[in-house]
mmCIF file of C-alpha atoms in Angstrom:
data_model
loop_
_atom_site.group_PDB
_atom_site.id
_atom_site.type_symbol
_atom_site.label_atom_id
_atom_site.label_comp_id
_atom_site.label_asym_id
_atom_site.label_seq_id
_atom_site.Cartn_x
_atom_site.Cartn_y
_atom_site.Cartn_z
ATOM 1 C CA MET F 745 160.716 102.101 63.460
ATOM 2 C CA ASP F 746 160.199 105.018 61.061
ATOM 3 C CA GLY F 747 160.811 102.886 57.997
ATOM 4 C CA LYS F 748 163.728 100.789 59.237
ATOM 5 C CA PHE F 749 163.849 97.367 60.833
ATOM 6 C CA VAL F 750 165.402 97.479 64.297
ATOM 7 C CA ASN F 751 166.382 94.596 66.560
ATOM 8 C CA TRP F 752 163.927 94.110 69.428
ATOM 9 C CA ALA F 753 166.471 95.090 72.099
ATOM 10 C CA ASP F 754 167.438 98.240 70.186
ATOM 11 C CA ALA F 755 163.894 99.592 69.708
ATOM 12 C CA LYS F 756 164.343 102.602 71.991
ATOM 13 C CA ILE F 757 162.952 106.115 72.300
ATOM 14 C CA HIS F 758 164.048 109.235 74.192
ATOM 15 C CA VAL F 759 162.820 109.568 77.764
ATOM 16 C CA LEU F 760 161.257 112.934 76.857
ATOM 17 C CA THR F 761 159.173 111.502 74.018
ATOM 18 C CA HIS F 762 156.000 113.601 74.118
ATOM 19 C CA THR F 763 153.505 110.727 73.970
ATOM 20 C CA LEU F 764 155.210 109.033 76.930
ATOM 21 C CA HIS F 765 154.367 112.067 79.070
ATOM 22 C CA TYR F 766 151.037 113.247 77.696
ATOM 23 C CA GLY F 767 149.461 110.232 75.980
ATOM 24 C CA LEU F 768 148.690 111.788 72.585
ATOM 25 C CA GLY F 769 149.214 108.975 70.130
ATOM 26 C CA ALA F 770 147.232 106.411 68.170
ATOM 27 C CA PHE F 771 147.684 102.682 67.982
ATOM 28 C CA GLU F 772 146.124 99.549 66.551
ATOM 29 C CA GLY F 773 146.046 95.871 67.412
ATOM 30 C CA LEU F 774 145.888 93.166 64.743
ATOM 31 C CA ARG F 775 146.273 89.407 64.715
ATOM 32 C CA CYS F 776 147.941 87.162 62.190
ATOM 33 C CA TYR F 777 146.675 83.568 62.173
ATOM 34 C CA ASN F 778 148.230 80.368 60.900
ATOM 35 C CA THR F 779 146.065 78.921 58.124
ATOM 36 C CA PRO F 780 146.382 76.015 55.687
ATOM 37 C CA LYS F 781 147.569 78.604 53.125
ATOM 38 C CA GLY F 782 150.130 80.145 55.478
ATOM 39 C CA PRO F 783 150.030 83.157 57.809
ATOM 40 C CA ALA F 784 147.109 85.538 57.252
ATOM 41 C CA ILE F 785 146.327 88.908 58.831
ATOM 42 C CA PHE F 786 142.733 89.472 59.914
ATOM 43 C CA LYS F 787 141.134 92.592 58.394
ATOM 44 C CA LEU F 788 144.371 94.404 57.648
ATOM 45 C CA GLN F 789 142.701 97.127 55.575
ATOM 46 C CA GLU F 790 140.118 97.961 58.246
ATOM 47 C CA HIS F 791 142.733 98.240 60.984
ATOM 48 C CA VAL F 792 144.986 100.522 58.952
ATOM 49 C CA ASP F 793 141.996 102.671 58.030
ATOM 50 C CA ARG F 794 141.046 102.988 61.708
ATOM 51 C CA LEU F 795 144.628 103.911 62.623
ATOM 52 C CA PHE F 796 144.524 106.786 60.147
ATOM 53 C CA ASP F 797 141.040 107.787 61.328
ATOM 54 C CA SER F 798 142.398 107.964 64.875
ATOM 55 C CA CYS F 799 145.294 110.127 63.708
ATOM 56 C CA HIS F 800 142.896 112.411 61.844
ATOM 57 C CA ILE F 801 140.689 112.790 64.925
ATOM 58 C CA LEU F 802 143.734 113.596 67.068
ATOM 59 C CA GLN F 803 145.256 115.990 64.479
ATOM 60 C CA ILE F 804 148.350 113.837 64.123
ATOM 61 C CA LYS F 805 149.775 113.662 60.601
ATOM 62 C CA PRO F 806 151.624 110.374 59.985
ATOM 63 C CA THR F 807 154.735 110.599 57.848
ATOM 64 C CA PHE F 808 153.755 107.399 56.028
ATOM 65 C CA THR F 809 150.801 106.556 53.792
ATOM 66 C CA PRO F 810 148.247 103.825 54.509
ATOM 67 C CA ASP F 811 149.875 101.735 51.762
ATOM 68 C CA ASP F 812 153.250 102.178 53.480
ATOM 69 C CA ILE F 813 151.838 100.968 56.795
ATOM 70 C CA ARG F 814 150.032 98.004 55.262
ATOM 71 C CA GLN F 815 153.209 96.852 53.546
ATOM 72 C CA ALA F 816 155.325 97.463 56.648
ATOM 73 C CA ILE F 817 152.953 95.296 58.707
ATOM 74 C CA ILE F 818 153.237 92.472 56.177
ATOM 75 C CA ASP F 819 157.015 92.840 56.018
ATOM 76 C CA SER F 820 157.297 92.840 59.827
ATOM 77 C CA VAL F 821 155.516 89.494 60.029
ATOM 78 C CA LYS F 822 157.628 88.119 57.187
ATOM 79 C CA ILE F 823 161.011 89.185 58.507
ATOM 80 C CA ASN F 824 160.273 87.690 61.922
ATOM 81 C CA GLY F 825 159.218 84.373 60.376
ATOM 82 C CA LEU F 826 156.072 84.156 62.506
ATOM 83 C CA LYS F 827 153.120 81.949 61.606
ATOM 84 C CA GLU F 828 150.863 83.494 64.242
ATOM 85 C CA CYS F 829 151.355 86.770 66.074
ATOM 86 C CA TYR F 830 149.912 89.941 67.495
ATOM 87 C CA ILE F 831 150.717 93.155 65.617
ATOM 88 C CA ARG F 832 151.003 96.585 67.246
ATOM 89 C CA PRO F 833 151.368 99.689 65.034
ATOM 90 C CA VAL F 834 151.684 102.969 66.925
ATOM 91 C CA VAL F 835 151.931 106.557 65.722
ATOM 92 C CA TYR F 836 153.252 108.866 68.411
ATOM 93 C CA VAL F 837 154.511 112.385 69.040
ATOM 94 C CA GLY F 838 158.270 112.203 69.418
ATOM 95 C CA TYR F 839 161.007 114.010 71.301
ATOM 96 C CA GLY F 840 161.128 117.778 70.896
ATOM 97 C CA ALA F 841 159.478 120.606 72.750
ATOM 98 C CA MET F 842 157.923 119.767 76.099
ATOM 99 C CA GLY F 843 154.610 121.128 77.293
ATOM 100 C CA ILE F 844 151.070 120.419 76.141
ATOM 101 C CA TYR F 845 151.127 122.070 72.704
ATOM 102 C CA ALA F 846 154.314 120.775 71.045
ATOM 103 C CA LYS F 847 152.786 120.968 67.564
ATOM 104 C CA GLY F 848 156.232 121.029 65.943
ATOM 105 C CA ASN F 849 157.474 117.745 67.382
ATOM 106 C CA PRO F 850 158.273 114.899 64.990
ATOM 107 C CA ILE F 851 155.620 112.241 64.385
ATOM 108 C CA ASN F 852 157.102 108.773 64.728
ATOM 109 C CA THR F 853 155.754 105.398 63.691
ATOM 110 C CA ALA F 854 156.618 101.920 64.913
ATOM 111 C CA ILE F 855 155.298 98.410 64.274
ATOM 112 C CA ALA F 856 156.023 95.494 66.588
ATOM 113 C CA VAL F 857 154.990 91.855 66.188
ATOM 114 C CA TRP F 858 155.253 89.004 68.683
ATOM 115 C CA PRO F 859 153.673 85.623 69.475
ATOM 116 C CA TRP F 860 150.686 86.088 71.800
ATOM 117 C CA GLY F 861 148.102 83.487 72.741
ATOM 118 C CA ALA F 862 144.567 83.982 74.016
ATOM 119 C CA TYR F 863 144.442 87.343 75.800
ATOM 120 C CA LEU F 864 142.086 86.121 78.515
ATOM 121 C CA GLY F 865 143.485 82.588 78.513
ATOM 122 C CA GLU F 866 142.664 79.418 76.603
ATOM 123 C CA ALA F 867 140.476 78.301 79.513
ATOM 124 C CA GLY F 868 138.568 81.584 79.209
ATOM 125 C CA ILE F 869 137.972 81.021 75.493
ATOM 126 C CA LYS F 870 136.676 77.516 76.207
ATOM 127 C CA ASN F 871 134.800 77.916 79.489
ATOM 128 C CA GLY F 872 134.159 81.633 79.951
ATOM 129 C CA ILE F 873 135.459 84.278 82.345
ATOM 130 C CA ARG F 874 134.347 86.088 85.490
ATOM 131 C CA VAL F 875 133.672 89.815 85.081
ATOM 132 C CA LYS F 876 133.176 92.723 87.489
ATOM 133 C CA ILE F 877 131.263 95.926 86.814
ATOM 134 C CA SER F 878 133.860 98.626 87.342
ATOM 135 C CA SER F 879 133.610 101.615 89.650
ATOM 136 C CA PHE F 880 135.292 103.553 86.822
ATOM 137 C CA THR F 881 133.046 104.995 84.116
ATOM 138 C CA ARG F 882 133.718 104.773 80.385
ATOM 139 C CA HIS F 883 134.711 108.148 78.895
ATOM 140 C CA HIS F 884 131.869 110.484 77.957
ATOM 141 C CA VAL F 885 131.829 111.465 74.277
ATOM 142 C CA ASN F 886 132.694 115.066 75.195
ATOM 143 C CA VAL F 887 135.471 114.148 77.607
ATOM 144 C CA THR F 888 137.661 112.565 74.951
ATOM 145 C CA MET F 889 137.366 111.207 71.424
ATOM 146 C CA THR F 890 135.790 107.795 71.934
ATOM 147 C CA LYS F 891 136.132 106.730 68.294
ATOM 148 C CA SER F 892 139.925 106.882 68.270
ATOM 149 C CA LYS F 893 142.339 104.377 69.792
ATOM 150 C CA THR F 894 144.208 107.024 71.750
ATOM 151 C CA CYS F 895 147.182 105.891 73.828
ATOM 152 C CA GLY F 896 146.365 108.000 76.893
ATOM 153 C CA ASP F 897 142.685 106.999 77.016
ATOM 154 C CA TYR F 898 143.668 103.518 78.145
ATOM 155 C CA VAL F 899 144.616 104.731 81.628
ATOM 156 C CA ASN F 900 140.874 104.471 82.271
ATOM 157 C CA SER F 901 140.945 100.863 81.085
ATOM 158 C CA ILE F 902 144.044 99.999 83.110
ATOM 159 C CA LEU F 903 142.486 101.266 86.333
ATOM 160 C CA ALA F 904 139.276 99.335 85.667
ATOM 161 C CA ASN F 905 141.132 96.137 84.817
ATOM 162 C CA ARG F 906 143.435 96.349 87.846
ATOM 163 C CA GLU F 907 140.460 96.894 90.125
ATOM 164 C CA ALA F 908 138.657 93.836 88.736
ATOM 165 C CA VAL F 909 141.686 91.555 88.827
ATOM 166 C CA SER F 910 142.577 92.647 92.380
ATOM 167 C CA CYS F 911 139.068 91.591 93.408
ATOM 168 C CA GLY F 912 139.577 88.122 91.945
ATOM 169 C CA TYR F 913 137.864 88.603 88.584
ATOM 170 C CA ASP F 914 139.274 88.102 85.095
ATOM 171 C CA GLU F 915 138.170 91.370 83.523
ATOM 172 C CA ALA F 916 136.252 94.608 84.068
ATOM 173 C CA LEU F 917 133.114 95.879 82.403
ATOM 174 C CA LEU F 918 132.557 99.642 82.347
ATOM 175 C CA LEU F 919 129.260 101.518 82.325
ATOM 176 C CA ASP F 920 128.775 104.736 80.375
ATOM 177 C CA THR F 921 127.983 108.087 82.002
ATOM 178 C CA HIS F 922 124.234 107.320 81.835
ATOM 179 C CA GLY F 923 124.696 104.009 83.641
ATOM 180 C CA TYR F 924 124.274 101.724 80.639
ATOM 181 C CA VAL F 925 126.680 98.890 79.870
ATOM 182 C CA ALA F 926 129.445 100.233 77.623
ATOM 183 C CA GLU F 927 132.398 97.890 77.084
ATOM 184 C CA GLY F 928 135.248 96.002 78.711
ATOM 185 C CA SER F 929 138.681 97.454 79.406
ATOM 186 C CA GLY F 930 139.620 96.627 75.819
ATOM 187 C CA GLN F 931 136.652 94.730 74.392
ATOM 188 C CA ASN F 932 133.142 95.213 73.073
ATOM 189 C CA VAL F 933 130.381 93.251 74.790
ATOM 190 C CA PHE F 934 127.422 91.234 73.511
ATOM 191 C CA ILE F 935 124.530 89.621 75.374
ATOM 192 C CA VAL F 936 121.807 87.192 74.356
ATOM 193 C CA ARG F 937 118.434 87.842 75.955
ATOM 194 C CA LYS F 938 115.122 86.322 74.914
ATOM 195 C CA GLY F 939 116.716 85.078 71.712
ATOM 196 C CA VAL F 940 118.025 88.512 70.663
ATOM 197 C CA LEU F 941 121.724 89.296 70.315
ATOM 198 C CA LYS F 942 122.414 92.768 71.707
ATOM 199 C CA THR F 943 125.496 94.962 71.789
ATOM 200 C CA SER F 944 126.062 98.468 73.111
ATOM 201 C CA PRO F 945 125.647 101.268 70.540
ATOM 202 C CA LEU F 946 128.543 103.404 69.384
ATOM 203 C CA THR F 947 127.709 106.383 71.602
ATOM 204 C CA SER F 948 130.465 105.645 74.129
ATOM 205 C CA THR F 949 132.218 102.562 72.782
ATOM 206 C CA LEU F 950 134.983 102.062 70.290
ATOM 207 C CA GLU F 951 133.829 100.855 66.884
ATOM 208 C CA GLY F 952 135.448 97.466 67.202
ATOM 209 C CA ILE F 953 136.475 95.713 64.010
ATOM 210 C CA THR F 954 135.821 92.320 65.582
ATOM 211 C CA ARG F 955 132.502 93.715 66.862
ATOM 212 C CA ASN F 956 131.463 94.668 63.336
ATOM 213 C CA SER F 957 132.555 91.250 62.093
ATOM 214 C CA ILE F 958 130.438 89.468 64.712
ATOM 215 C CA ILE F 959 127.389 91.563 63.793
ATOM 216 C CA GLN F 960 127.871 90.533 60.152
ATOM 217 C CA LEU F 961 128.269 86.871 61.126
ATOM 218 C CA ALA F 962 125.134 86.989 63.276
ATOM 219 C CA ASN F 963 123.173 88.551 60.407
ATOM 220 C CA ASP F 964 124.502 85.871 58.052
ATOM 221 C CA LEU F 965 123.344 83.244 60.563
ATOM 222 C CA LYS F 966 119.857 84.844 60.497
ATOM 223 C CA MET F 967 120.042 85.943 64.125
ATOM 224 C CA LYS F 968 118.166 88.978 65.377
ATOM 225 C CA VAL F 969 120.747 91.649 66.260
ATOM 226 C CA GLN F 970 120.200 94.957 68.051
ATOM 227 C CA GLU F 971 122.650 97.780 68.764
ATOM 228 C CA VAL F 972 120.910 99.169 71.812
ATOM 229 C CA ASN F 973 121.540 100.434 75.330
ATOM 230 C CA PHE F 974 121.031 97.884 78.078
ATOM 231 C CA THR F 975 121.443 97.984 81.837
ATOM 232 C CA ARG F 976 123.574 95.890 84.147
ATOM 233 C CA ASP F 977 120.526 94.011 85.480
ATOM 234 C CA GLU F 978 119.588 93.115 81.907
ATOM 235 C CA LEU F 979 123.102 91.709 81.593
ATOM 236 C CA TYR F 980 122.645 89.771 84.842
ATOM 237 C CA THR F 981 119.505 88.113 83.452
ATOM 238 C CA ALA F 982 120.923 87.403 79.987
ATOM 239 C CA SER F 983 121.112 83.793 78.869
ATOM 240 C CA GLU F 984 124.550 84.370 77.301
ATOM 241 C CA ALA F 985 127.225 87.043 77.162
ATOM 242 C CA PHE F 986 130.628 87.408 75.520
ATOM 243 C CA PHE F 987 133.434 89.851 74.818
ATOM 244 C CA THR F 988 134.884 90.537 71.375
ATOM 245 C CA GLY F 989 138.117 92.209 70.304
ATOM 246 C CA THR F 990 141.361 91.641 68.462
ATOM 247 C CA ALA F 991 143.073 90.454 71.643
ATOM 248 C CA ALA F 992 140.010 88.852 73.281
ATOM 249 C CA GLU F 993 138.709 87.357 69.999
ATOM 250 C CA VAL F 994 135.384 85.818 71.137
ATOM 251 C CA THR F 995 135.546 85.167 74.885
ATOM 252 C CA PRO F 996 132.413 83.918 76.706
ATOM 253 C CA ILE F 997 131.354 85.552 79.992
ATOM 254 C CA LYS F 998 130.111 83.047 82.563
ATOM 255 C CA GLU F 999 129.651 85.323 85.573
ATOM 256 C CA VAL F 1000 129.200 89.038 86.329
ATOM 257 C CA ASP F 1001 129.337 90.446 89.869
ATOM 258 C CA GLU F 1002 128.921 86.975 91.389
ATOM 259 C CA ARG F 1003 125.828 86.360 89.272
ATOM 260 C CA ILE F 1004 125.939 83.359 86.963
ATOM 261 C CA ILE F 1005 125.085 84.194 83.350
ATOM 262 C CA GLY F 1006 122.676 81.613 81.942
ATOM 263 C CA SER F 1007 123.926 78.110 82.671
ATOM 264 C CA GLY F 1008 127.355 79.360 83.684
ATOM 265 C CA ARG F 1009 128.818 77.879 80.523
ATOM 266 C CA PRO F 1010 129.187 79.208 76.957
ATOM 267 C CA GLY F 1011 125.727 79.111 75.406
ATOM 268 C CA PRO F 1012 124.693 77.773 71.991
ATOM 269 C CA ILE F 1013 124.676 81.144 70.220
ATOM 270 C CA THR F 1014 128.061 82.102 71.663
ATOM 271 C CA LYS F 1015 129.563 78.762 70.634
ATOM 272 C CA LYS F 1016 128.094 78.974 67.136
ATOM 273 C CA ILE F 1017 129.466 82.483 66.572
ATOM 274 C CA GLN F 1018 132.806 81.601 68.190
ATOM 275 C CA LYS F 1019 133.259 78.512 66.007
ATOM 276 C CA LEU F 1020 132.471 80.368 62.794
ATOM 277 C CA PHE F 1021 134.786 83.230 63.772
ATOM 278 C CA PHE F 1022 137.743 80.928 64.419
ATOM 279 C CA ASP F 1023 137.010 78.921 61.272
ATOM 280 C CA ILE F 1024 137.215 82.149 59.267
ATOM 281 C CA VAL F 1025 140.347 83.631 60.817
ATOM 282 C CA LYS F 1026 142.160 80.295 60.674
ATOM 283 C CA GLY F 1027 141.245 79.820 57.012
ATOM 284 C CA ARG F 1028 138.910 76.857 57.578
ATOM 285 C CA ALA F 1029 135.625 78.453 56.515
ATOM 286 C CA LYS F 1030 134.041 76.914 53.429
ATOM 287 C CA ALA F 1031 132.087 80.025 52.446
ATOM 288 C CA LYS F 1032 134.036 82.318 50.113
ATOM 289 C CA THR F 1033 132.105 85.279 51.535
ATOM 290 C CA TYR F 1034 134.811 85.846 54.114
ATOM 291 C CA ASN F 1035 137.900 85.426 51.919
ATOM 292 C CA SER F 1036 138.419 89.192 51.862
ATOM 293 C CA TRP F 1037 138.782 89.222 55.655
ATOM 294 C CA LEU F 1038 142.252 87.676 55.407
ATOM 295 C CA THR F 1039 145.458 89.055 53.887
ATOM 296 C CA TYR F 1040 147.815 86.155 53.250
ATOM 297 C CA ILE F 1041 151.527 86.653 53.798
#
């Protein structure tokens, strides 16, 4: 917290911390994987860059440099002795003046790490999950800044996820304001239809780092990839579908709105991409092309 290691139980903030009340803050999510060469963080540089992009968009000026944050993330994994973990950096507006403006409040930074398995469950990774189209719409590009990971924006995601889970599904899928498929509550989405791998464009979705990685992998595997709008009924008739994200990794979708996707099991393209992804992040990939994706501790 702000340059000092703090015991987990002592990591506290004031109840009037500005971001707690108004949501203006930026965060990231990273994973560290256990590899034959030891713990390795997936795309550390890209995540730190996106954190600072989010801060720039939100007019928050961190008190640390990108190099400081990168090193602090590495040190946080080291000092906790973790082989695999989830990593959460957050830059937030601290305690000071209340009210919306509060431009003079301190800017605080914290990094937490903890063991965290498959976000949507190991069974979901293996067999696929059930998804519900949400009644909540993904933010319009002029409603908020859709290219930043803003703390307060995730209220939209929480409501969508709670709705889906309360209806017996595993996760929600939000449409954009034009009615096209946008993204999950915290994931990008891909479908396979007529042999083409499609993902929603960046008009109303976050530029996912795992998303970009999957597009590169698909191109390397000589698959046809399109970043294009598609409708929910095109999703219903897809032969395969899957979510991507730091937490979700590559999670197959087997059903949407009580409609089976393809065979109802992870399809061949999903499994091929999923296997290559996990081989890379766990340090098993033979190709040296992806060595730069990992920062070894």
